[in-house]
Amino acid sequence: HPLPTANAGADIYVCIGDSKPLQGTGGTIYSWSPATALSDPNSDAPFANPTDTTIYILTVTDNFGCKDKDSMQVNVLNLPTITSGAPYNICDNDTIQVSVAGATSYLWNENNTLSALNIPNPLAYPSITTTYIVVGTDDYGCKNDTTVTVTVTPLPPTNIEGNPSICKGE
């Protein structure tokens, strides 16, 4: 009997903490090794959730007991590190530009005190101290978030005291 043709699929990328399915073909019985971080090492399509980049070897067996092997690599990517600028402090009724970096796209939490939700540096104009959450996504689709707080200092109260009237020339 001819050997089956094992195919473990192309190498893939996975964000640390996420899982992705593998897809093996070529046999009737499947065995992936190492079995570490696989949902079912005896499935043709287990989910892989490794914490480090791992090479998986797929062994396929056909109905006649003939075997073949193939390998693929699951590359584990770190999450982007989203950083924000210095502490943000404004007086009541002021506006400040907040800023984050570390990703290729951004999404700020829904809030009606930001000029835009999908840019790294929107204008913020809160009337009270507000903490915003921003999610940054890198080129591989890995996501991470951070918070940005804008502290609002109320304006001091003003009072006019004394006699508000004056004589001409004073």
GROMACS .gro file of N, CA and C in nm:
model
  510
    1HIS      N    1   0.084  -0.118   0.000
    1HIS     CA    2   0.000   0.000   0.000
    1HIS      C    3   0.088   0.124   0.000
    2PRO      N    4   0.049   0.231  -0.071
    2PRO     CA    5   0.126   0.355  -0.067
    2PRO      C    6   0.107   0.424   0.068
    3LEU      N    7   0.206   0.502   0.106
    3LEU     CA    8   0.196   0.577   0.230
    3LEU      C    9   0.093   0.688   0.215
    4PRO      N   10   0.023   0.719   0.324
    4PRO     CA   11  -0.065   0.837   0.319
    4PRO      C   12   0.023   0.961   0.314
    5THR      N   13  -0.036   1.074   0.279
    5THR     CA   14   0.038   1.200   0.276
    5THR      C   15  -0.011   1.290   0.388
    6ALA      N   16   0.069   1.298   0.492
    6ALA     CA   17   0.033   1.383   0.607
    6ALA      C   18   0.052   1.529   0.570
    7ASN      N   19  -0.043   1.611   0.615
    7ASN     CA   20  -0.033   1.755   0.595
    7ASN      C   21  -0.079   1.822   0.724
    8ALA      N   22   0.016   1.883   0.796
    8ALA     CA   23  -0.015   1.950   0.922
    8ALA      C   24  -0.061   2.093   0.901
    9GLY      N   25  -0.059   2.141   0.778
    9GLY     CA   26  -0.100   2.278   0.749
    9GLY      C   27   0.017   2.374   0.761
   10ALA      N   28  -0.011   2.498   0.725
   10ALA     CA   29   0.091   2.603   0.728
   10ALA      C   30   0.116   2.649   0.871
   11ASP      N   31   0.233   2.707   0.893
   11ASP     CA   32   0.264   2.768   1.022
   11ASP      C   33   0.163   2.878   1.050
   12ILE      N   34   0.132   2.897   1.178
   12ILE     CA   35   0.034   2.999   1.216
   12ILE      C   36   0.089   3.085   1.329
   13TYR      N   37   0.022   3.198   1.351
   13TYR     CA   38   0.052   3.288   1.460
   13TYR      C   39  -0.066   3.290   1.555
   14VAL      N   40  -0.037   3.295   1.684
   14VAL     CA   41  -0.143   3.305   1.785
   14VAL      C   42  -0.095   3.404   1.892
   15CYS      N   43  -0.187   3.487   1.936
   15CYS     CA   44  -0.156   3.582   2.043
   15CYS      C   45  -0.152   3.504   2.174
   16ILE      N   46  -0.057   3.537   2.259
   16ILE     CA   47  -0.046   3.467   2.386
   16ILE      C   48  -0.179   3.476   2.461
   17GLY      N   49  -0.225   3.362   2.512
   17GLY     CA   50  -0.354   3.356   2.581
   17GLY      C   51  -0.469   3.319   2.491
   18ASP      N   52  -0.452   3.326   2.360
   18ASP     CA   53  -0.557   3.287   2.266
   18ASP      C   54  -0.533   3.145   2.217
   19SER      N   55  -0.629   3.090   2.145
   19SER     CA   56  -0.612   2.959   2.084
   19SER      C   57  -0.655   2.966   1.939
   20LYS      N   58  -0.599   2.878   1.858
   20LYS     CA   59  -0.635   2.868   1.717
   20LYS      C   60  -0.642   2.722   1.679
   21PRO      N   61  -0.729   2.689   1.582
   21PRO     CA   62  -0.737   2.549   1.541
   21PRO      C   63  -0.623   2.512   1.446
   22LEU      N   64  -0.573   2.391   1.463
   22LEU     CA   65  -0.481   2.332   1.367
   22LEU      C   66  -0.567   2.253   1.269
   23GLN      N   67  -0.514   2.219   1.153
   23GLN     CA   68  -0.593   2.142   1.057
   23GLN      C   69  -0.503   2.041   0.987
   24GLY      N   70  -0.516   1.915   1.030
   24GLY     CA   71  -0.439   1.808   0.968
   24GLY      C   72  -0.524   1.733   0.867
   25THR      N   73  -0.458   1.682   0.763
   25THR     CA   74  -0.526   1.601   0.662
   25THR      C   75  -0.434   1.485   0.621
   26GLY      N   76  -0.493   1.389   0.554
   26GLY     CA   77  -0.415   1.282   0.494
   26GLY      C   78  -0.432   1.144   0.553
   27GLY      N   79  -0.508   1.128   0.656
   27GLY     CA   80  -0.523   0.995   0.716
   27GLY      C   81  -0.661   0.975   0.774
   28THR      N   82  -0.675   0.865   0.845
   28THR     CA   83  -0.801   0.837   0.915
   28THR      C   84  -0.782   0.844   1.066
   29ILE      N   85  -0.656   0.828   1.110
   29ILE     CA   86  -0.623   0.841   1.252
   29ILE      C   87  -0.516   0.950   1.261
   30TYR      N   88  -0.533   1.040   1.360
   30TYR     CA   89  -0.443   1.155   1.375
   30TYR      C   90  -0.383   1.156   1.514
   31SER      N   91  -0.256   1.194   1.520
   31SER     CA   92  -0.188   1.208   1.648
   31SER      C   93  -0.090   1.325   1.638
   32TRP      N   94  -0.111   1.425   1.725
   32TRP     CA   95  -0.024   1.543   1.730
   32TRP      C   96   0.067   1.531   1.850
   33SER      N   97   0.193   1.571   1.831
   33SER     CA   98   0.283   1.575   1.945
   33SER      C   99   0.373   1.698   1.932
   34PRO      N  100   0.408   1.760   2.043
   34PRO     CA  101   0.367   1.723   2.178
   34PRO      C  102   0.218   1.754   2.199
   35ALA      N  103   0.160   1.683   2.292
   35ALA     CA  104   0.018   1.702   2.321
   35ALA      C  105  -0.007   1.828   2.405
   36THR      N  106   0.100   1.889   2.451
   36THR     CA  107   0.092   2.008   2.535
   36THR      C  108   0.012   2.119   2.468
   37ALA      N  109  -0.081   2.173   2.541
   37ALA     CA  110  -0.162   2.288   2.499
   37ALA      C  111  -0.251   2.259   2.379
   38LEU      N  112  -0.287   2.133   2.357
   38LEU     CA  113  -0.382   2.097   2.251
   38LEU      C  114  -0.512   2.050   2.314
   39SER      N  115  -0.624   2.089   2.256
   39SER     CA  116  -0.754   2.050   2.310
   39SER      C  117  -0.776   1.899   2.297
   40ASP      N  118  -0.731   1.838   2.188
   40ASP     CA  119  -0.743   1.694   2.167
   40ASP      C  120  -0.632   1.650   2.071
   41PRO      N  121  -0.523   1.593   2.121
   41PRO     CA  122  -0.411   1.558   2.034
   41PRO      C  123  -0.442   1.446   1.935
   42ASN      N  124  -0.558   1.384   1.948
   42ASN     CA  125  -0.597   1.276   1.856
   42ASN      C  126  -0.705   1.320   1.757
   43SER      N  127  -0.721   1.450   1.743
   43SER     CA  128  -0.818   1.506   1.649
   43SER      C  129  -0.745   1.556   1.525
   44ASP      N  130  -0.816   1.562   1.413
   44ASP     CA  131  -0.754   1.621   1.295
   44ASP      C  132  -0.748   1.773   1.307
   45ALA      N  133  -0.831   1.832   1.395
   45ALA     CA  134  -0.835   1.979   1.409
   45ALA      C  135  -0.843   2.021   1.555
   46PRO      N  136  -0.737   1.995   1.633
   46PRO     CA  137  -0.739   2.040   1.772
   46PRO      C  138  -0.713   2.190   1.781
   47PHE      N  139  -0.756   2.248   1.891
   47PHE     CA  140  -0.723   2.388   1.919
   47PHE      C  141  -0.591   2.391   1.994
   48ALA      N  142  -0.502   2.480   1.951
   48ALA     CA  143  -0.371   2.496   2.013
   48ALA      C  144  -0.368   2.624   2.094
   49ASN      N  145  -0.317   2.614   2.217
   49ASN     CA  146  -0.307   2.728   2.307
   49ASN      C  147  -0.173   2.725   2.379
   50PRO      N  148  -0.062   2.722   2.305
   50PRO     CA  149   0.068   2.716   2.373
   50PRO      C  150   0.108   2.852   2.431
   51THR      N  151   0.196   2.848   2.531
   51THR     CA  152   0.247   2.971   2.589
   51THR      C  153   0.379   3.012   2.525
   52ASP      N  154   0.442   2.921   2.454
   52ASP     CA  155   0.566   2.948   2.382
   52ASP      C  156   0.553   2.895   2.240
   53THR      N  157   0.632   2.950   2.149
   53THR     CA  158   0.633   2.900   2.012
   53THR      C  159   0.666   2.750   2.015
   54THR      N  160   0.583   2.671   1.943
   54THR     CA  161   0.593   2.525   1.949
   54THR      C  162   0.584   2.466   1.810
   55ILE      N  163   0.669   2.367   1.783
   55ILE     CA  164   0.658   2.289   1.659
   55ILE      C  165   0.578   2.163   1.692
   56TYR      N  166   0.467   2.145   1.620
   56TYR     CA  167   0.383   2.027   1.638
   56TYR      C  168   0.408   1.930   1.522
   57ILE      N  169   0.420   1.804   1.556
   57ILE     CA  170   0.438   1.697   1.456
   57ILE      C  171   0.308   1.619   1.448
   58LEU      N  172   0.256   1.608   1.328
   58LEU     CA  173   0.134   1.533   1.302
   58LEU      C  174   0.171   1.398   1.242
   59THR      N  175   0.122   1.291   1.304
   59THR     CA  176   0.136   1.156   1.249
   59THR      C  177  -0.002   1.112   1.204
   60VAL      N  178  -0.015   1.077   1.075
   60VAL     CA  179  -0.142   1.026   1.024
   60VAL      C  180  -0.126   0.878   0.992
   61THR      N  181  -0.233   0.806   1.015
   61THR     CA  182  -0.237   0.663   0.985
   61THR      C  183  -0.357   0.639   0.895
   62ASP      N  184  -0.339   0.556   0.791
   62ASP     CA  185  -0.452   0.526   0.703
   62ASP      C  186  -0.519   0.395   0.746
   63ASN      N  187  -0.616   0.351   0.670
   63ASN     CA  188  -0.693   0.230   0.704
   63ASN      C  189  -0.608   0.104   0.703
   64PHE      N  190  -0.492   0.106   0.640
   64PHE     CA  191  -0.406  -0.012   0.631
   64PHE      C  192  -0.295  -0.010   0.735
   65GLY      N  193  -0.291   0.092   0.821
   65GLY     CA  194  -0.189   0.103   0.923
   65GLY      C  195  -0.062   0.173   0.875
   66CYS      N  196  -0.063   0.223   0.753
   66CYS     CA  197   0.053   0.296   0.700
   66CYS      C  198   0.054   0.437   0.759
   67LYS      N  199   0.176   0.489   0.787
   67LYS     CA  200   0.189   0.617   0.856
   67LYS      C  201   0.277   0.714   0.779
   68ASP      N  202   0.249   0.843   0.802
   68ASP     CA  203   0.333   0.950   0.749
   68ASP      C  204   0.330   1.064   0.851
   69LYS      N  205   0.433   1.151   0.844
   69LYS     CA  206   0.443   1.262   0.939
   69LYS      C  207   0.465   1.392   0.865
   70ASP      N  208   0.416   1.501   0.928
   70ASP     CA  209   0.441   1.636   0.881
   70ASP      C  210   0.446   1.725   1.005
   71SER      N  211   0.504   1.842   0.992
   71SER     CA  212   0.511   1.933   1.107
   71SER      C  213   0.470   2.074   1.068
   72MET      N  214   0.436   2.149   1.168
   72MET     CA  215   0.402   2.291   1.152
   72MET      C  216   0.437   2.362   1.281
   73GLN      N  217   0.447   2.494   1.273
   73GLN     CA  218   0.486   2.571   1.390
   73GLN      C  219   0.377   2.668   1.429
   74VAL      N  220   0.349   2.673   1.559
   74VAL     CA  221   0.258   2.773   1.614
   74VAL      C  222   0.346   2.878   1.680
   75ASN      N  223   0.349   2.997   1.621
   75ASN     CA  224   0.430   3.107   1.671
   75ASN      C  225   0.347   3.189   1.770
   76VAL      N  226   0.393   3.196   1.893
   76VAL     CA  227   0.321   3.268   1.998
   76VAL      C  228   0.371   3.412   2.003
   77LEU      N  229   0.279   3.505   1.992
   77LEU     CA  230   0.311   3.648   1.990
   77LEU      C  231   0.272   3.714   2.121
   78ASN      N  232   0.356   3.803   2.167
   78ASN     CA  233   0.323   3.882   2.285
   78ASN      C  234   0.215   3.983   2.251
   79LEU      N  235   0.141   4.022   2.351
   79LEU     CA  236   0.040   4.127   2.333
   79LEU      C  237   0.111   4.261   2.320
   80PRO      N  238   0.055   4.353   2.246
   80PRO     CA  239   0.118   4.485   2.236
   80PRO      C  240   0.117   4.554   2.373
   81THR      N  241   0.220   4.632   2.398
   81THR     CA  242   0.226   4.710   2.521
   81THR      C  243   0.175   4.850   2.489
   82ILE      N  244   0.059   4.880   2.542
   82ILE     CA  245  -0.004   5.010   2.517
   82ILE      C  246   0.038   5.105   2.629
   83THR      N  247   0.100   5.215   2.590
   83THR     CA  248   0.146   5.312   2.689
   83THR      C  249   0.073   5.445   2.668
   84SER      N  250   0.055   5.515   2.778
   84SER     CA  251  -0.010   5.646   2.768
   84SER      C  252   0.088   5.753   2.813
   85GLY      N  253   0.053   5.875   2.783
   85GLY     CA  254   0.139   5.989   2.818
   85GLY      C  255   0.138   6.014   2.967
   86ALA      N  256   0.195   6.125   3.003
   86ALA     CA  257   0.203   6.166   3.143
   86ALA      C  258   0.063   6.183   3.200
   87PRO      N  259   0.052   6.202   3.332
   87PRO     CA  260  -0.080   6.227   3.390
   87PRO      C  261  -0.146   6.349   3.324
   88TYR      N  262  -0.274   6.341   3.306
   88TYR     CA  263  -0.348   6.448   3.240
   88TYR      C  264  -0.433   6.520   3.343
   89ASN      N  265  -0.410   6.651   3.355
   89ASN     CA  266  -0.484   6.734   3.450
   89ASN      C  267  -0.535   6.857   3.376
   90ILE      N  268  -0.661   6.885   3.395
   90ILE     CA  269  -0.720   7.005   3.335
   90ILE      C  270  -0.810   7.074   3.436
   91CYS      N  271  -0.841   7.199   3.406
   91CYS     CA  272  -0.942   7.271   3.483
   91CYS      C  273  -1.078   7.247   3.417
   92ASP      N  274  -1.180   7.265   3.496
   92ASP     CA  275  -1.316   7.250   3.445
   92ASP      C  276  -1.335   7.337   3.320
   93ASN      N  277  -1.400   7.285   3.221
   93ASN     CA  278  -1.429   7.350   3.092
   93ASN      C  279  -1.309   7.357   2.998
   94ASP      N  280  -1.197   7.288   3.032
   94ASP     CA  281  -1.082   7.284   2.942
   94ASP      C  282  -1.084   7.157   2.857
   95THR      N  283  -0.997   7.155   2.759
   95THR     CA  284  -0.980   7.041   2.670
   95THR      C  285  -0.832   7.004   2.669
   96ILE      N  286  -0.804   6.874   2.658
   96ILE     CA  287  -0.665   6.829   2.652
   96ILE      C  288  -0.654   6.714   2.551
   97GLN      N  289  -0.542   6.705   2.486
   97GLN     CA  290  -0.520   6.595   2.393
   97GLN      C  291  -0.452   6.482   2.471
   98VAL      N  292  -0.519   6.366   2.474
   98VAL     CA  293  -0.463   6.247   2.539
   98VAL      C  294  -0.398   6.162   2.430
   99SER      N  295  -0.306   6.076   2.471
   99SER     CA  296  -0.231   6.003   2.370
   99SER      C  297  -0.188   5.866   2.422
  100VAL      N  298  -0.192   5.766   2.332
  100VAL     CA  299  -0.140   5.633   2.361
  100VAL      C  300  -0.053   5.589   2.243
  101ALA      N  301   0.030   5.488   2.268
  101ALA     CA  302   0.117   5.434   2.164
  101ALA      C  303   0.137   5.285   2.191
  102GLY      N  304   0.191   5.216   2.090
  102GLY     CA  305   0.226   5.075   2.108
  102GLY      C  306   0.149   4.978   2.021
  103ALA      N  307   0.053   5.027   1.943
  103ALA     CA  308  -0.026   4.939   1.857
  103ALA      C  309  -0.043   5.006   1.721
  104THR      N  310  -0.115   4.940   1.632
  104THR     CA  311  -0.138   4.998   1.500
  104THR      C  312  -0.280   5.053   1.485
  105SER      N  313  -0.372   5.007   1.569
  105SER     CA  314  -0.505   5.066   1.569
  105SER      C  315  -0.556   5.071   1.713
  106TYR      N  316  -0.653   5.162   1.735
  106TYR     CA  317  -0.699   5.187   1.872
  106TYR      C  318  -0.850   5.201   1.873
  107LEU      N  319  -0.908   5.166   1.989
  107LEU     CA  320  -1.050   5.188   2.010
  107LEU      C  321  -1.070   5.227   2.156
  108TRP      N  322  -1.115   5.352   2.175
  108TRP     CA  323  -1.142   5.404   2.309
  108TRP      C  324  -1.282   5.362   2.349
  109ASN      N  325  -1.304   5.348   2.482
  109ASN     CA  326  -1.439   5.312   2.528
  109ASN      C  327  -1.539   5.419   2.487
  110GLU      N  328  -1.659   5.376   2.467
  110GLU     CA  329  -1.766   5.466   2.423
  110GLU      C  330  -1.782   5.578   2.526
  111ASN      N  331  -1.765   5.698   2.481
  111ASN     CA  332  -1.774   5.812   2.572
  111ASN      C  333  -1.801   5.937   2.490
  112ASN      N  334  -1.889   6.020   2.539
  112ASN     CA  335  -1.923   6.141   2.463
  112ASN      C  336  -1.833   6.259   2.499
  113THR      N  337  -1.718   6.231   2.565
  113THR     CA  338  -1.626   6.340   2.597
  113THR      C  339  -1.492   6.324   2.526
  114LEU      N  340  -1.492   6.251   2.415
  114LEU     CA  341  -1.373   6.236   2.332
  114LEU      C  342  -1.406   6.281   2.191
  115SER      N  343  -1.308   6.340   2.124
  115SER     CA  344  -1.332   6.389   1.988
  115SER      C  345  -1.341   6.275   1.885
  116ALA      N  346  -1.279   6.161   1.914
  116ALA     CA  347  -1.284   6.045   1.824
  116ALA      C  348  -1.252   5.921   1.907
  117LEU      N  349  -1.299   5.805   1.861
  117LEU     CA  350  -1.278   5.682   1.936
  117LEU      C  351  -1.176   5.589   1.873
  118ASN      N  352  -1.131   5.617   1.750
  118ASN     CA  353  -1.046   5.521   1.679
  118ASN      C  354  -0.910   5.579   1.638
  119ILE      N  355  -0.860   5.673   1.717
  119ILE     CA  356  -0.729   5.733   1.689
  119ILE      C  357  -0.645   5.726   1.818
  120PRO      N  358  -0.514   5.739   1.807
  120PRO     CA  359  -0.431   5.730   1.928
  120PRO      C  360  -0.429   5.856   2.012
  121ASN      N  361  -0.478   5.968   1.957
  121ASN     CA  362  -0.462   6.095   2.030
  121ASN      C  363  -0.586   6.185   2.019
  122PRO      N  364  -0.699   6.142   2.074
  122PRO     CA  365  -0.818   6.228   2.067
  122PRO      C  366  -0.811   6.343   2.167
  123LEU      N  367  -0.896   6.441   2.143
  123LEU     CA  368  -0.915   6.548   2.239
  123LEU      C  369  -1.015   6.500   2.343
  124ALA      N  370  -0.987   6.530   2.470
  124ALA     CA  371  -1.077   6.492   2.579
  124ALA      C  372  -1.127   6.618   2.646
  125TYR      N  373  -1.256   6.620   2.674
  125TYR     CA  374  -1.315   6.737   2.739
  125TYR      C  375  -1.418   6.693   2.844
  126PRO      N  376  -1.373   6.616   2.943
  126PRO     CA  377  -1.466   6.573   3.047
  126PRO      C  378  -1.497   6.686   3.145
  127SER      N  379  -1.614   6.679   3.207
  127SER     CA  380  -1.651   6.780   3.307
  127SER      C  381  -1.619   6.732   3.448
  128ILE      N  382  -1.592   6.602   3.463
  128ILE     CA  383  -1.550   6.545   3.591
  128ILE      C  384  -1.431   6.452   3.562
  129THR      N  385  -1.356   6.417   3.665
  129THR     CA  386  -1.244   6.325   3.647
  129THR      C  387  -1.295   6.197   3.583
  130THR      N  388  -1.231   6.156   3.473
  130THR     CA  389  -1.278   6.043   3.394
  130THR      C  390  -1.162   5.950   3.360
  131THR      N  391  -1.187   5.821   3.371
  131THR     CA  392  -1.090   5.720   3.329
  131THR      C  393  -1.141   5.655   3.202
  132TYR      N  394  -1.061   5.663   3.098
  132TYR     CA  395  -1.095   5.604   2.969
  132TYR      C  396  -1.020   5.471   2.954
  133ILE      N  397  -1.081   5.377   2.887
  133ILE     CA  398  -1.016   5.251   2.852
  133ILE      C  399  -0.993   5.252   2.702
  134VAL      N  400  -0.870   5.220   2.661
  134VAL     CA  401  -0.839   5.214   2.518
  134VAL      C  402  -0.778   5.076   2.489
  135VAL      N  403  -0.828   5.013   2.382
  135VAL     CA  404  -0.778   4.883   2.337
  135VAL      C  405  -0.692   4.908   2.213
  136GLY      N  406  -0.570   4.858   2.218
  136GLY     CA  407  -0.479   4.869   2.104
  136GLY      C  408  -0.464   4.733   2.038
  137THR      N  409  -0.461   4.732   1.905
  137THR     CA  410  -0.446   4.609   1.827
  137THR      C  411  -0.323   4.621   1.740
  138ASP      N  412  -0.240   4.513   1.737
  138ASP     CA  413  -0.120   4.518   1.654
  138ASP      C  414  -0.147   4.456   1.516
  139ASP      N  415  -0.043   4.446   1.434
  139ASP     CA  416  -0.057   4.396   1.297
  139ASP      C  417  -0.106   4.252   1.290
  140TYR      N  418  -0.087   4.174   1.397
  140TYR     CA  419  -0.128   4.033   1.397
  140TYR      C  420  -0.267   4.013   1.458
  141GLY      N  421  -0.328   4.122   1.502
  141GLY     CA  422  -0.460   4.111   1.564
  141GLY      C  423  -0.455   4.090   1.714
  142CYS      N  424  -0.336   4.094   1.773
  142CYS     CA  425  -0.324   4.080   1.918
  142CYS      C  426  -0.370   4.211   1.982
  143LYS      N  427  -0.445   4.197   2.093
  143LYS     CA  428  -0.504   4.314   2.158
  143LYS      C  429  -0.462   4.323   2.303
  144ASN      N  430  -0.449   4.446   2.348
  144ASN     CA  431  -0.424   4.474   2.488
  144ASN      C  432  -0.487   4.609   2.519
  145ASP      N  433  -0.506   4.637   2.646
  145ASP     CA  434  -0.569   4.765   2.680
  145ASP      C  435  -0.492   4.835   2.791
  146THR      N  436  -0.524   4.960   2.808
  146THR     CA  437  -0.472   5.039   2.918
  146THR      C  438  -0.578   5.142   2.954
  147THR      N  439  -0.554   5.213   3.062
  147THR     CA  440  -0.646   5.319   3.101
  147THR      C  441  -0.573   5.453   3.096
  148VAL      N  442  -0.650   5.557   3.071
  148VAL     CA  443  -0.601   5.694   3.069
  148VAL      C  444  -0.698   5.776   3.154
  149THR      N  445  -0.644   5.841   3.256
  149THR     CA  446  -0.729   5.920   3.344
  149THR      C  447  -0.703   6.068   3.322
  150VAL      N  448  -0.811   6.143   3.306
  150VAL     CA  449  -0.804   6.288   3.298
  150VAL      C  450  -0.866   6.341   3.427
  151THR      N  451  -0.782   6.407   3.507
  151THR     CA  452  -0.829   6.462   3.634
  151THR      C  453  -0.876   6.605   3.611
  152VAL      N  454  -0.998   6.632   3.652
  152VAL     CA  455  -1.057   6.765   3.632
  152VAL      C  456  -1.061   6.837   3.766
  153THR      N  457  -0.998   6.954   3.769
  153THR     CA  458  -0.998   7.038   3.888
  153THR      C  459  -1.106   7.144   3.870
  154PRO      N  460  -1.200   7.152   3.965
  154PRO     CA  461  -1.305   7.253   3.951
  154PRO      C  462  -1.248   7.394   3.960
  155LEU      N  463  -1.311   7.486   3.893
  155LEU     CA  464  -1.271   7.627   3.901
  155LEU      C  465  -1.302   7.679   4.041
  156PRO      N  466  -1.218   7.766   4.095
  156PRO     CA  467  -1.247   7.820   4.228
  156PRO      C  468  -1.370   7.910   4.222
  157PRO      N  469  -1.445   7.913   4.329
  157PRO     CA  470  -1.563   8.001   4.329
  157PRO      C  471  -1.519   8.147   4.330
  158THR      N  472  -1.597   8.230   4.268
  158THR     CA  473  -1.567   8.374   4.267
  158THR      C  474  -1.682   8.448   4.332
  159ASN      N  475  -1.646   8.548   4.407
  159ASN     CA  476  -1.746   8.631   4.473
  159ASN      C  477  -1.705   8.777   4.459
  160ILE      N  478  -1.801   8.863   4.442
  160ILE     CA  479  -1.777   9.007   4.445
  160ILE      C  480  -1.827   9.055   4.580
  161GLU      N  481  -1.737   9.114   4.656
  161GLU     CA  482  -1.774   9.160   4.788
  161GLU      C  483  -1.763   9.311   4.797
  162GLY      N  484  -1.829   9.368   4.889
  162GLY     CA  485  -1.823   9.510   4.912
  162GLY      C  486  -1.932   9.583   4.833
  163ASN      N  487  -1.916   9.717   4.825
  163ASN     CA  488  -2.014   9.801   4.758
  163ASN      C  489  -1.985   9.802   4.609
  164PRO      N  490  -2.074   9.746   4.528
  164PRO     CA  491  -2.046   9.739   4.385
  164PRO      C  492  -2.067   9.874   4.314
  165SER      N  493  -2.098   9.978   4.385
  165SER     CA  494  -2.119  10.105   4.319
  165SER      C  495  -1.998  10.196   4.342
  166ILE      N  496  -1.969  10.278   4.242
  166ILE     CA  497  -1.858  10.373   4.254
  166ILE      C  498  -1.907  10.509   4.203
  167CYS      N  499  -1.836  10.611   4.245
  167CYS     CA  500  -1.867  10.745   4.200
  167CYS      C  501  -1.789  10.774   4.074
  168LYS      N  502  -1.839  10.865   3.995
  168LYS     CA  503  -1.774  10.903   3.872
  168LYS      C  504  -1.633  10.952   3.901
  169GLY      N  505  -1.538  10.901   3.825
  169GLY     CA  506  -1.397  10.939   3.842
  169GLY      C  507  -1.319  10.853   3.939
  170GLU      N  508  -1.383  10.763   4.010
  170GLU     CA  509  -1.313  10.677   4.105
  170GLU      C  510  -1.271  10.549   4.039
   0.00000   0.00000   0.00000
